[in-house]
Structure formats: structure tokens, C-alpha cells
GROMACS .gro file of C-alpha atoms in nm:
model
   72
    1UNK     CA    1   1.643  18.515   5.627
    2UNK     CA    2   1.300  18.321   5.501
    3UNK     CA    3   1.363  17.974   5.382
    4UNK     CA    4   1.242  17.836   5.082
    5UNK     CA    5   1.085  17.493   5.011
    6UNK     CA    6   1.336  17.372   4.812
    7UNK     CA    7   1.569  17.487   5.047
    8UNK     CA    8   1.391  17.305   5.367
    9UNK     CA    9   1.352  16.965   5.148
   10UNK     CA   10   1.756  16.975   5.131
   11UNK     CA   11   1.901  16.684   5.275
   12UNK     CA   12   2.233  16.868   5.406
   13UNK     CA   13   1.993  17.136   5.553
   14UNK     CA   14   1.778  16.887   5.751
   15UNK     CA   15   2.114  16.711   5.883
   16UNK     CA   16   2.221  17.082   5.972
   17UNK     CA   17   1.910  17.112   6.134
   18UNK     CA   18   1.933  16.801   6.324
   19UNK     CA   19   2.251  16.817   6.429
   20UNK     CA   20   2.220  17.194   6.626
   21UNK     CA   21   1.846  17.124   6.702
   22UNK     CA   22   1.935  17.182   7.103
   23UNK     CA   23   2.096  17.543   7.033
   24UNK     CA   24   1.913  17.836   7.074
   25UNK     CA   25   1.652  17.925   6.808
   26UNK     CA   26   1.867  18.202   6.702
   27UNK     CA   27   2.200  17.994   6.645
   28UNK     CA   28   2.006  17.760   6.462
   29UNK     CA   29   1.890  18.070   6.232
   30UNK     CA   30   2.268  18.170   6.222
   31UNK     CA   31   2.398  17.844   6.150
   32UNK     CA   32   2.132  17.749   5.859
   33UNK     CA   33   2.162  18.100   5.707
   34UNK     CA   34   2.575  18.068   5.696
   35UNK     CA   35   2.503  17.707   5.539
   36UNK     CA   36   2.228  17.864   5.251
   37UNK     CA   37   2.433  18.199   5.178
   38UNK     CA   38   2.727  17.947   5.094
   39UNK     CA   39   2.518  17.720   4.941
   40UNK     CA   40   2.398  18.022   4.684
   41UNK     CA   41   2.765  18.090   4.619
   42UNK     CA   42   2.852  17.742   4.486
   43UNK     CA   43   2.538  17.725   4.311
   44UNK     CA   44   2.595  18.104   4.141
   45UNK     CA   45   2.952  17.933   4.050
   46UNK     CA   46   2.747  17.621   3.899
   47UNK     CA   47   2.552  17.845   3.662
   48UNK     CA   48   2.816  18.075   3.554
   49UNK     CA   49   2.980  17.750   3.466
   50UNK     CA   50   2.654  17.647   3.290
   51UNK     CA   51   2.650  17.946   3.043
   52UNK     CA   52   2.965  17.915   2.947
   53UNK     CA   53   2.914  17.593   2.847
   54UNK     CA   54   2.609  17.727   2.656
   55UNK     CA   55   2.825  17.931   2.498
   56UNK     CA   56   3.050  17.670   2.382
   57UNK     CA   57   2.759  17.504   2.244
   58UNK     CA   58   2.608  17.748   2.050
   59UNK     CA   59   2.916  17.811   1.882
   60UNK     CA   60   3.006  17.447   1.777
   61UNK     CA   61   2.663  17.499   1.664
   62UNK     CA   62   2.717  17.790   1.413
   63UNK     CA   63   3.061  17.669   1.278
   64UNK     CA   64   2.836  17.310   1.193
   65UNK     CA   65   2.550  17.504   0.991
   66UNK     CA   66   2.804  17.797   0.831
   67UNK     CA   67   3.136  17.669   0.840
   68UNK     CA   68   3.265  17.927   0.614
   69UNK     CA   69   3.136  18.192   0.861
   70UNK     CA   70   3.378  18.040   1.114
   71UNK     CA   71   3.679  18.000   0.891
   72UNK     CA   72   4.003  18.115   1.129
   0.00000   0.00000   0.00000
């Protein structure tokens, strides 16, 4: 797995780092990659969260400008 920049920059990924920096160069890669892949999941979670919210939004949004429109 390739690392990113913004990935590298991560504070929790240098501690990871740090702390198993006298393993073997491919636990290390193990151990980093198991932190990123479920560091993707929570932040997959965060943005389905996001456009939800969006969603939300936008639809406050219409019932303010039309509010006949959204009459229940």
C-alpha cells in the first residue's frame, strides 16, 4: 500500500510509526496499512454522515424559499 502525504503528516500515524520502529520493515508496513484501511472506514462513515446532513440542509432550504411546496 503507497502512503500519501496527508497520510504520513498524521500525528497517530507517526506515533504508530514510532512506537513499532524496531519491527521488521514488513510489520511496520502491516501494522500502518491495518491503521490507514481503518482509518478510511471511519472517515467513509464521516462523509456519509456529511451528506446527509447536506441533505437536511438543502431541504430546510427549499421549505424557507417555497413553503407552500413543502406543505405536509
Amino acid at each position: 500500500m503507497g502512503y500519501r502525504d496527508v497520510d504520513i503528516l498524521s500525528a497517530d500515524f507517526i506515533r504508530k510509526f514510532q512506537e513499532y520502529k524496531n519491527e521488521s520493515e514488513k510489520e511496520i508496513r502491516r501494522i500502518l496499512d491495518e491503521y490507514l484501511k481503518k482509518f478510511e472506514i471511519e472517515e467513509s462513515e464521516e462523509e456519509v454522515e456529511k451528506e446527509n446532513d447536506d441533505t437536511d440542509d438543502s431541504e430546510k432550504i427549499g421549505e424557507i424559499l417555497d413553503p407552500e411546496e413543502h406543505e405536509i
